[in-house]
Amino acid sequence: GLTSDAHEFLTLNSALRAGLEANQFSLHYQPRVELGTGIILSVEALIRWQHPELGFVSPGRFIPVAEASGLIERIGLWVLREGCRQQRAWMDAGIAPGRMAINLSARQLAQPGFIDILQRVLEETGLPPDRLELEITEGALLEDPQAVAEKLKIVRGMGITVALDDFGTGFSSLSYLKRLPLDSLKIDQSFVRGIPNDTNDIAITRSIIAMAGNLKLKTVVEGVETDDQLAFAIAEGCGEFQGYLFSKPLPPVQLEALLRQSRAR
Ligand code: C2E
Ligand code: MG
Ligand code: MG
């Protein structure tokens, strides 16, 4: 009911605030792999929260709370810093993937000082901008798509690439898509789930890949779990994939083993 929802919101939000102070967050990283070669082109940073009493709380549960309360600005800044720091450390160790991909919430991107914050984090961590990618969702376009497009132009001008995440699940109009400065589309895993049995999911995924190609955007298929799904992505000419079939999101030490293997290829 409403009361218990409000209670859950308040409880989680104050726990999140305390969690920031107490260093309860960490990042796991999931490889994004080039189809055909199996080379890890980038890794996506995914936040993890281990609370002393609540246990592991999934981002699907707490990110919406942090977005509603505004706490996402501080959590997102922590993620950006930590992801950039880790990528720089992997560069220094000679094992860094091409790019570190960081998820941005709509609210972070809408912050007035966002570009300054981004520049400061890159300077502080010593990460070259061409080793970073930002993932935004269609939700970021809802309020002021023109302002978002202008910010993304600056971001890409710095050498950072931009991916549109969870593509196909939001309500963004296709006319905005062609005007948005983007590098790639990540096809949402809800469509991939139905491959190879659901003819609608096949048709939708195929159309997104074809449309992206026409707009000169790269495509990433998310949530690839089976050989059939991988074979489909290859047959359709998709460029990259991400999913449990290759690797789950891993803590940094475990990911390093995969990065070393990828380099050896
Ligand atoms: P996302 O950015 O679309 O991330 C992909 C999600 O799919 C991750 O869930 C990942 O663990 C999961 N996944 C990857 N491959 C597979 C697969 O083969 N099968 C299945 N079933 N799932 C797969 P996760 O880590 O629970 O994150 C969920 C969402 O929470 C993310 O979706 C993103 O929207 C949000 N999120 C996570 N970390 C951050 C963050 O640092 N900042 C922001 N703003 N959002 C974040
Ligand atoms: Mg993402
Ligand atoms: Mg996604």
Coordinates of N, CA and C in Angstrom, one line a residue, residues 31-227:
P31 N 32.1 -7.3 -19.3 CA 32.7 -7.1 -20.6 C 31.7 -6.9 -21.8
R32 N 32.1 -6.0 -22.7 CA 31.3 -5.9 -24.0 C 32.3 -6.4 -25.0
V33 N 31.8 -7.3 -25.8 CA 32.7 -8.1 -26.6 C 32.5 -8.0 -28.1
E34 N 33.5 -7.9 -28.9 CA 33.4 -7.8 -30.3 C 33.0 -9.1 -30.9
L35 N 31.9 -9.1 -31.7 CA 31.4 -10.4 -32.3 C 32.4 -10.9 -33.3
G36 N 32.7 -12.1 -33.3 CA 33.7 -12.7 -34.2 C 35.0 -12.9 -33.6
T37 N 35.6 -11.8 -33.0 CA 36.9 -11.9 -32.4 C 36.9 -12.3 -30.9
G38 N 35.9 -12.0 -30.2 CA 35.9 -12.3 -28.8 C 36.7 -11.3 -28.0
I39 N 37.2 -10.2 -28.6 CA 38.0 -9.2 -27.9 C 37.1 -8.3 -27.0
I40 N 37.5 -8.1 -25.8 CA 36.8 -7.2 -24.9 C 37.1 -5.7 -25.3
L41 N 36.1 -5.1 -25.9 CA 36.2 -3.7 -26.4 C 36.1 -2.7 -25.2
S42 N 35.2 -3.0 -24.3 CA 34.9 -2.1 -23.2 C 34.3 -2.9 -22.1
V43 N 34.2 -2.3 -20.9 CA 33.5 -2.9 -19.8 C 32.5 -1.9 -19.2
E44 N 31.4 -2.4 -18.8 CA 30.4 -1.5 -18.2 C 30.5 -1.6 -16.7
A45 N 30.5 -0.5 -16.0 CA 30.6 -0.4 -14.6 C 29.1 -0.5 -14.0
L46 N 28.9 -1.5 -13.1 CA 27.5 -1.6 -12.6 C 27.6 -1.6 -11.0
I47 N 26.9 -0.7 -10.4 CA 27.0 -0.5 -9.0 C 26.4 -1.6 -8.2
R48 N 27.1 -1.9 -7.1 CA 26.6 -2.9 -6.1 C 26.6 -2.3 -4.7
W49 N 25.5 -2.7 -4.0 CA 25.4 -2.2 -2.7 C 25.2 -3.3 -1.7
Q50 N 26.1 -3.4 -0.7 CA 26.0 -4.4 0.3 C 25.7 -3.7 1.6
H51 N 24.5 -3.9 2.1 CA 24.1 -3.2 3.4 C 24.3 -4.2 4.5
P52 N 24.8 -3.7 5.7 CA 25.0 -4.6 6.8 C 23.8 -5.4 7.3
E53 N 22.6 -4.8 7.2 CA 21.4 -5.5 7.7 C 20.5 -6.0 6.5
L54 N 20.4 -5.1 5.5 CA 19.5 -5.4 4.4 C 20.1 -6.4 3.4
G55 N 21.5 -6.6 3.5 CA 22.2 -7.5 2.6 C 22.4 -6.9 1.3
F56 N 22.4 -7.7 0.2 CA 22.6 -7.1 -1.1 C 21.3 -6.5 -1.6
V57 N 21.4 -5.3 -2.0 CA 20.2 -4.6 -2.6 C 20.5 -4.3 -4.0
S58 N 19.7 -4.8 -4.9 CA 19.9 -4.6 -6.4 C 19.8 -3.2 -6.8
P59 N 20.5 -2.8 -7.8 CA 20.4 -1.4 -8.4 C 19.0 -1.1 -8.9
G60 N 18.4 -2.2 -9.4 CA 17.0 -2.1 -9.9 C 16.0 -1.6 -8.8
R61 N 16.4 -1.9 -7.6 CA 15.5 -1.4 -6.5 C 16.0 -0.1 -5.9
F62 N 17.3 0.2 -5.8 CA 17.6 1.4 -5.1 C 17.9 2.6 -6.1
I63 N 18.3 2.4 -7.3 CA 18.5 3.5 -8.2 C 17.3 4.4 -8.4
P64 N 16.1 3.8 -8.6 CA 14.9 4.6 -8.7 C 14.6 5.5 -7.5
V65 N 15.0 4.9 -6.3 CA 14.8 5.7 -5.0 C 15.8 6.9 -5.0
A66 N 17.0 6.6 -5.4 CA 18.0 7.7 -5.4 C 17.7 8.7 -6.5
E67 N 17.1 8.3 -7.6 CA 16.7 9.2 -8.6 C 15.6 10.1 -8.1
A68 N 14.6 9.6 -7.4 CA 13.5 10.4 -6.9 C 13.9 11.3 -5.8
S69 N 14.9 11.0 -5.0 CA 15.3 11.8 -3.9 C 16.3 12.8 -4.3
G70 N 17.0 12.6 -5.4 CA 18.1 13.4 -5.8 C 19.5 12.9 -5.4
L71 N 19.5 11.9 -4.5 CA 20.8 11.3 -4.0 C 21.6 10.7 -5.2
I72 N 21.0 10.5 -6.3 CA 21.7 9.9 -7.5 C 22.8 10.8 -7.9
E73 N 22.7 12.1 -7.7 CA 23.8 13.0 -8.1 C 25.1 12.6 -7.4
R74 N 25.0 12.4 -6.1 CA 26.2 12.0 -5.3 C 26.6 10.6 -5.6
I75 N 25.6 9.7 -5.7 CA 26.0 8.3 -5.9 C 26.6 8.2 -7.3
G76 N 26.0 8.9 -8.3 CA 26.5 8.9 -9.7 C 27.9 9.5 -9.8
L77 N 28.2 10.5 -9.0 CA 29.5 11.1 -9.0 C 30.6 10.1 -8.4
W78 N 30.1 9.3 -7.4 CA 31.0 8.3 -6.8 C 31.3 7.3 -7.9
V79 N 30.3 6.8 -8.6 CA 30.5 5.8 -9.7 C 31.4 6.3 -10.8
L80 N 31.2 7.6 -11.2 CA 32.0 8.1 -12.2 C 33.5 8.2 -11.8
R81 N 33.8 8.7 -10.6 CA 35.1 8.7 -10.1 C 35.8 7.4 -10.0
E82 N 35.1 6.4 -9.4 CA 35.6 5.1 -9.1 C 35.8 4.4 -10.5
G83 N 34.9 4.5 -11.4 CA 35.1 3.9 -12.7 C 36.3 4.5 -13.5
C84 N 36.4 5.8 -13.4 CA 37.6 6.4 -14.1 C 38.9 6.0 -13.4
R85 N 38.9 6.0 -12.1 CA 40.1 5.6 -11.4 C 40.5 4.2 -11.7
Q86 N 39.5 3.3 -11.8 CA 39.9 1.9 -12.1 C 40.4 1.8 -13.5
Q87 N 39.8 2.4 -14.5 CA 40.2 2.4 -15.9 C 41.6 2.9 -16.0
R88 N 41.9 4.0 -15.3 CA 43.3 4.5 -15.3 C 44.3 3.5 -14.7
A89 N 43.9 2.9 -13.6 CA 44.8 1.9 -13.0 C 45.0 0.7 -14.0
W90 N 44.0 0.3 -14.7 CA 44.1 -0.8 -15.7 C 45.0 -0.4 -16.8
M91 N 44.9 0.9 -17.2 CA 45.8 1.4 -18.2 C 47.3 1.3 -17.8
D92 N 47.5 1.8 -16.5 CA 48.9 1.7 -16.0 C 49.4 0.3 -15.9
A93 N 48.5 -0.7 -15.7 CA 48.9 -2.1 -15.6 C 49.0 -2.7 -17.0
G94 N 48.6 -2.0 -18.0 CA 48.7 -2.5 -19.4 C 47.6 -3.5 -19.8
I95 N 46.5 -3.5 -19.0 CA 45.4 -4.4 -19.3 C 44.1 -3.7 -19.6
A96 N 44.0 -2.4 -19.7 CA 42.8 -1.7 -19.8 C 42.0 -2.1 -21.1
P97 N 40.7 -2.3 -21.0 CA 39.9 -2.4 -22.2 C 39.9 -1.0 -22.9
G98 N 39.4 -1.0 -24.1 CA 39.3 0.3 -24.9 C 38.6 1.4 -24.1
R99 N 37.5 1.1 -23.6 CA 36.7 2.1 -22.8 C 36.1 1.5 -21.6
M100 N 35.9 2.4 -20.6 CA 35.1 2.2 -19.4 C 33.7 2.8 -19.7
A101 N 32.7 2.0 -19.6 CA 31.3 2.6 -19.8 C 30.6 2.8 -18.5
I102 N 30.1 4.0 -18.3 CA 29.4 4.4 -17.0 C 28.0 4.8 -17.3
N103 N 27.1 4.2 -16.5 CA 25.7 4.6 -16.6 C 25.4 5.9 -16.0
L104 N 24.7 6.8 -16.7 CA 24.3 8.1 -16.2 C 22.8 8.2 -16.0
S105 N 22.4 8.7 -14.9 CA 20.9 8.9 -14.8 C 20.6 10.2 -15.4
A106 N 19.3 10.3 -15.8 CA 18.8 11.5 -16.5 C 19.1 12.7 -15.6
R107 N 18.9 12.5 -14.3 CA 19.1 13.7 -13.4 C 20.5 14.2 -13.4
Q108 N 21.5 13.3 -13.5 CA 22.9 13.7 -13.5 C 23.2 14.5 -14.7
L109 N 22.7 14.1 -15.8 CA 23.0 14.8 -17.1 C 22.3 16.1 -17.1
A110 N 21.2 16.2 -16.4 CA 20.4 17.5 -16.3 C 21.1 18.5 -15.4
Q111 N 22.0 18.1 -14.5 CA 22.6 19.0 -13.6 C 23.3 20.1 -14.4
P112 N 23.1 21.4 -13.9 CA 23.7 22.5 -14.6 C 25.2 22.4 -14.8
G113 N 25.9 21.9 -13.7 CA 27.4 21.8 -13.8 C 27.9 20.5 -14.3
F114 N 27.1 19.7 -15.0 CA 27.6 18.4 -15.4 C 28.9 18.3 -16.2
I115 N 29.0 19.2 -17.2 CA 30.2 19.1 -18.0 C 31.5 19.5 -17.2
D116 N 31.3 20.4 -16.3 CA 32.5 20.8 -15.4 C 32.8 19.6 -14.5
I117 N 31.8 19.0 -13.9 CA 32.0 17.8 -13.1 C 32.8 16.7 -13.8
L118 N 32.3 16.5 -15.0 CA 33.0 15.4 -15.9 C 34.4 15.8 -16.1
Q119 N 34.7 17.0 -16.5 CA 36.1 17.4 -16.8 C 36.9 17.3 -15.5
R120 N 36.4 17.7 -14.4 CA 37.1 17.6 -13.2 C 37.5 16.2 -12.8
V121 N 36.6 15.3 -12.9 CA 36.8 13.9 -12.6 C 37.9 13.3 -13.5
L122 N 37.9 13.7 -14.8 CA 38.9 13.2 -15.8 C 40.3 13.7 -15.4
E123 N 40.3 15.0 -15.0 CA 41.6 15.6 -14.6 C 42.1 14.9 -13.3
E124 N 41.2 14.8 -12.3 CA 41.6 14.2 -11.0 C 42.1 12.8 -11.1
T125 N 41.5 12.0 -12.0 CA 41.8 10.6 -12.1 C 42.9 10.4 -13.2
G126 N 43.2 11.4 -14.0 CA 44.2 11.2 -15.1 C 43.7 10.3 -16.2
L127 N 42.4 10.2 -16.4 CA 41.9 9.4 -17.5 C 41.7 10.2 -18.8
P128 N 42.3 9.7 -19.9 CA 42.0 10.4 -21.1 C 40.6 10.2 -21.5
P129 N 39.9 11.3 -22.0 CA 38.5 11.2 -22.3 C 38.1 10.1 -23.4
D130 N 39.1 9.8 -24.2 CA 38.8 8.7 -25.2 C 38.9 7.3 -24.7
R131 N 39.0 7.2 -23.4 CA 38.9 5.9 -22.8 C 37.6 5.7 -21.9
L132 N 36.7 6.7 -22.1 CA 35.5 6.7 -21.4 C 34.3 6.7 -22.3
E133 N 33.2 6.0 -21.9 CA 31.9 6.0 -22.6 C 30.8 6.3 -21.6
L134 N 29.8 7.0 -22.0 CA 28.7 7.3 -21.1 C 27.5 6.6 -21.7
E135 N 26.7 5.9 -20.8 CA 25.4 5.3 -21.3 C 24.3 6.1 -20.7
I136 N 23.4 6.6 -21.6 CA 22.2 7.3 -21.2 C 21.0 6.5 -21.6
T137 N 19.9 6.8 -21.0 CA 18.6 6.1 -21.3 C 17.7 7.1 -22.0
E138 N 16.6 6.5 -22.6 CA 15.7 7.4 -23.3 C 15.0 8.3 -22.3
G139 N 14.9 7.9 -21.1 CA 14.3 8.8 -20.0 C 15.0 10.2 -19.9
A140 N 16.3 10.2 -20.3 CA 17.1 11.5 -20.3 C 16.5 12.5 -21.3
L141 N 15.8 12.0 -22.3 CA 15.3 12.8 -23.4 C 13.9 13.4 -23.1
L142 N 13.3 12.9 -22.1 CA 11.9 13.2 -21.9 C 11.6 14.7 -21.7
E143 N 12.5 15.4 -20.8 CA 12.2 16.7 -20.5 C 12.6 17.8 -21.5
D144 N 13.9 17.8 -21.8 CA 14.4 18.8 -22.7 C 15.4 18.2 -23.7
P145 N 14.9 17.5 -24.7 CA 15.8 16.8 -25.6 C 16.8 17.7 -26.3
Q146 N 16.4 18.9 -26.6 CA 17.4 19.9 -27.2 C 18.6 20.1 -26.3
A147 N 18.3 20.4 -25.0 CA 19.4 20.7 -24.1 C 20.3 19.4 -23.9
V148 N 19.7 18.3 -23.9 CA 20.5 17.0 -23.8 C 21.4 16.9 -25.0
A149 N 20.8 17.1 -26.2 CA 21.6 17.0 -27.4 C 22.8 18.0 -27.4
E150 N 22.6 19.2 -26.9 CA 23.7 20.1 -26.8 C 24.8 19.7 -25.8
K151 N 24.4 19.2 -24.7 CA 25.4 18.6 -23.7 C 26.1 17.5 -24.3
L152 N 25.4 16.6 -25.0 CA 26.1 15.4 -25.6 C 27.1 15.8 -26.7
K153 N 26.8 16.9 -27.4 CA 27.7 17.4 -28.4 C 29.0 17.8 -27.8
I154 N 28.9 18.4 -26.6 CA 30.2 18.8 -25.9 C 30.9 17.6 -25.4
V155 N 30.2 16.7 -24.8 CA 30.8 15.4 -24.3 C 31.5 14.7 -25.5
R156 N 30.9 14.6 -26.6 CA 31.5 13.9 -27.7 C 32.7 14.7 -28.3
G157 N 32.5 16.0 -28.2 CA 33.6 16.8 -28.7 C 34.9 16.6 -27.8
M158 N 34.7 16.2 -26.6 CA 35.9 15.9 -25.7 C 36.5 14.6 -26.1
G159 N 35.8 13.7 -26.8 CA 36.4 12.4 -27.2 C 35.7 11.2 -26.5
I160 N 34.7 11.6 -25.7 CA 33.9 10.6 -24.9 C 32.9 10.0 -25.9
T161 N 32.6 8.7 -25.9 CA 31.5 8.2 -26.7 C 30.3 8.0 -25.9
V162 N 29.1 8.0 -26.6 CA 27.8 8.0 -25.9 C 27.0 6.9 -26.5
A163 N 26.4 6.0 -25.6 CA 25.5 5.0 -26.0 C 24.1 5.2 -25.4
L164 N 23.1 4.9 -26.2 CA 21.8 4.9 -25.8 C 21.4 3.5 -25.2
D165 N 21.2 3.4 -23.9 CA 20.9 2.2 -23.2 C 19.5 1.8 -23.3
D166 N 19.2 0.5 -23.1 CA 17.8 0.0 -23.0 C 17.0 0.4 -24.2
F167 N 17.6 0.5 -25.4 CA 16.9 1.0 -26.5 C 15.6 0.2 -26.8
G168 N 14.5 0.9 -27.1 CA 13.3 0.3 -27.4 C 12.3 0.2 -26.3
T169 N 12.7 0.5 -25.1 CA 11.8 0.4 -23.9 C 11.2 1.7 -23.5
G170 N 11.7 2.8 -24.0 CA 11.2 4.1 -23.6 C 10.3 4.6 -24.6
F171 N 10.1 5.9 -24.6 CA 9.1 6.5 -25.5 C 9.7 7.6 -26.4
S172 N 11.0 7.5 -26.6 CA 11.7 8.6 -27.3 C 11.3 8.5 -28.8
S173 N 11.1 9.6 -29.4 CA 10.6 9.6 -30.8 C 11.8 9.4 -31.7
L174 N 11.6 8.7 -32.9 CA 12.7 8.4 -33.8 C 13.2 9.7 -34.4
S175 N 12.4 10.7 -34.4 CA 13.0 12.0 -35.0 C 14.0 12.6 -34.2
Y176 N 14.0 12.4 -32.9 CA 15.1 12.8 -32.0 C 16.3 12.0 -32.2
L177 N 16.1 10.7 -32.4 CA 17.2 9.8 -32.5 C 18.2 10.3 -33.6
K178 N 17.7 10.7 -34.7 CA 18.6 11.1 -35.8 C 19.3 12.4 -35.5
R179 N 18.8 13.2 -34.6 CA 19.5 14.5 -34.2 C 20.4 14.4 -33.0
L180 N 20.3 13.2 -32.3 CA 21.1 13.1 -31.1 C 22.5 12.7 -31.5
P181 N 23.5 13.3 -30.8 CA 24.8 12.9 -31.1 C 25.1 11.6 -30.3
L182 N 25.1 10.5 -31.0 CA 25.3 9.1 -30.4 C 26.3 8.3 -31.1
D183 N 26.9 7.4 -30.4 CA 27.8 6.4 -31.1 C 27.1 5.1 -31.3
S184 N 26.4 4.6 -30.3 CA 25.8 3.3 -30.4 C 24.4 3.2 -29.7
L185 N 23.7 2.2 -30.1 CA 22.4 1.8 -29.4 C 22.6 0.5 -28.7
K186 N 22.2 0.4 -27.5 CA 22.2 -0.9 -26.8 C 20.8 -1.5 -26.9
I187 N 20.6 -2.6 -27.6 CA 19.2 -3.2 -27.7 C 18.8 -3.8 -26.4
D188 N 17.7 -3.5 -25.9 CA 17.3 -3.9 -24.6 C 17.2 -5.4 -24.5
Q189 N 17.5 -6.0 -23.3 CA 17.5 -7.4 -23.2 C 16.1 -8.0 -23.2
S190 N 15.1 -7.2 -23.0 CA 13.7 -7.8 -23.1 C 13.4 -8.3 -24.5
F191 N 14.0 -7.7 -25.5 CA 13.8 -8.2 -26.9 C 14.7 -9.5 -27.1
V192 N 15.9 -9.4 -26.6 CA 16.8 -10.5 -26.8 C 16.3 -11.8 -26.2
R193 N 15.6 -11.6 -25.0 CA 15.1 -12.8 -24.3 C 14.3 -13.7 -25.1
G194 N 13.5 -13.2 -26.1 CA 12.6 -14.0 -26.9 C 13.2 -14.7 -28.0
I195 N 14.5 -14.4 -28.3 CA 15.2 -15.0 -29.4 C 15.6 -16.4 -29.0
P196 N 15.4 -17.5 -29.8 CA 15.0 -17.5 -31.2 C 13.5 -17.9 -31.4
N197 N 12.7 -17.9 -30.3 CA 11.3 -18.4 -30.4 C 10.2 -17.4 -30.7
D198 N 10.4 -16.2 -30.2 CA 9.4 -15.1 -30.4 C 9.6 -14.4 -31.7
T199 N 8.7 -14.5 -32.6 CA 8.9 -13.9 -33.9 C 8.8 -12.3 -33.8
N200 N 8.0 -11.8 -32.9 CA 8.0 -10.4 -32.7 C 9.3 -9.8 -32.2
D201 N 9.9 -10.5 -31.2 CA 11.2 -10.1 -30.7 C 12.3 -10.1 -31.8
I202 N 12.2 -11.1 -32.6 CA 13.1 -11.2 -33.7 C 13.0 -10.1 -34.7
A203 N 11.7 -9.8 -35.0 CA 11.4 -8.7 -36.0 C 11.9 -7.4 -35.4
I204 N 11.6 -7.1 -34.1 CA 12.0 -5.8 -33.5 C 13.5 -5.7 -33.5
T205 N 14.2 -6.7 -33.0 CA 15.7 -6.7 -32.9 C 16.3 -6.4 -34.3
R206 N 15.8 -7.2 -35.3 CA 16.3 -7.0 -36.7 C 16.1 -5.6 -37.2
S207 N 14.9 -5.0 -36.9 CA 14.6 -3.7 -37.4 C 15.5 -2.7 -36.7
I208 N 15.8 -2.8 -35.4 CA 16.6 -1.9 -34.7 C 18.0 -1.9 -35.2
I209 N 18.5 -3.1 -35.5 CA 19.9 -3.2 -36.1 C 20.0 -2.6 -37.4
A210 N 18.9 -2.8 -38.3 CA 18.9 -2.2 -39.6 C 18.8 -0.7 -39.5
M211 N 18.0 -0.2 -38.7 CA 17.8 1.2 -38.5 C 19.1 1.9 -38.0
A212 N 19.7 1.3 -37.0 CA 20.9 1.8 -36.5 C 22.0 1.9 -37.5
G213 N 22.1 0.8 -38.4 CA 23.0 0.8 -39.5 C 22.8 2.0 -40.4
N214 N 21.6 2.3 -40.7 CA 21.2 3.4 -41.6 C 21.6 4.7 -41.0
L215 N 21.5 4.8 -39.7 CA 21.9 6.1 -38.9 C 23.3 6.1 -38.6
K216 N 24.1 5.1 -39.1 CA 25.5 5.0 -38.8 C 25.9 4.9 -37.3
L217 N 25.0 4.2 -36.6 CA 25.2 3.9 -35.2 C 25.6 2.5 -35.1
K218 N 26.5 2.2 -34.1 CA 26.8 0.8 -33.8 C 25.7 0.2 -32.9
T219 N 25.6 -1.1 -33.0 CA 24.6 -1.8 -32.1 C 25.3 -2.7 -31.1
V220 N 24.8 -2.7 -29.9 CA 25.3 -3.7 -28.9 C 24.0 -4.5 -28.5
V221 N 24.1 -5.8 -28.6 CA 23.0 -6.6 -28.1 C 23.3 -7.0 -26.6
E222 N 22.3 -6.6 -25.8 CA 22.5 -6.8 -24.3 C 21.8 -8.1 -23.9
G223 N 22.3 -8.7 -22.8 CA 21.6 -9.8 -22.2 C 21.6 -11.1 -23.0
V224 N 22.8 -11.3 -23.7 CA 22.9 -12.5 -24.5 C 23.3 -13.7 -23.6
E225 N 22.4 -14.7 -23.5 CA 22.6 -15.8 -22.6 C 22.8 -17.1 -23.3
T226 N 22.4 -17.2 -24.5 CA 22.5 -18.5 -25.2 C 23.2 -18.4 -26.5
D227 N 23.7 -19.6 -27.0 CA 24.4 -19.7 -28.3 C 23.5 -19.2 -29.4

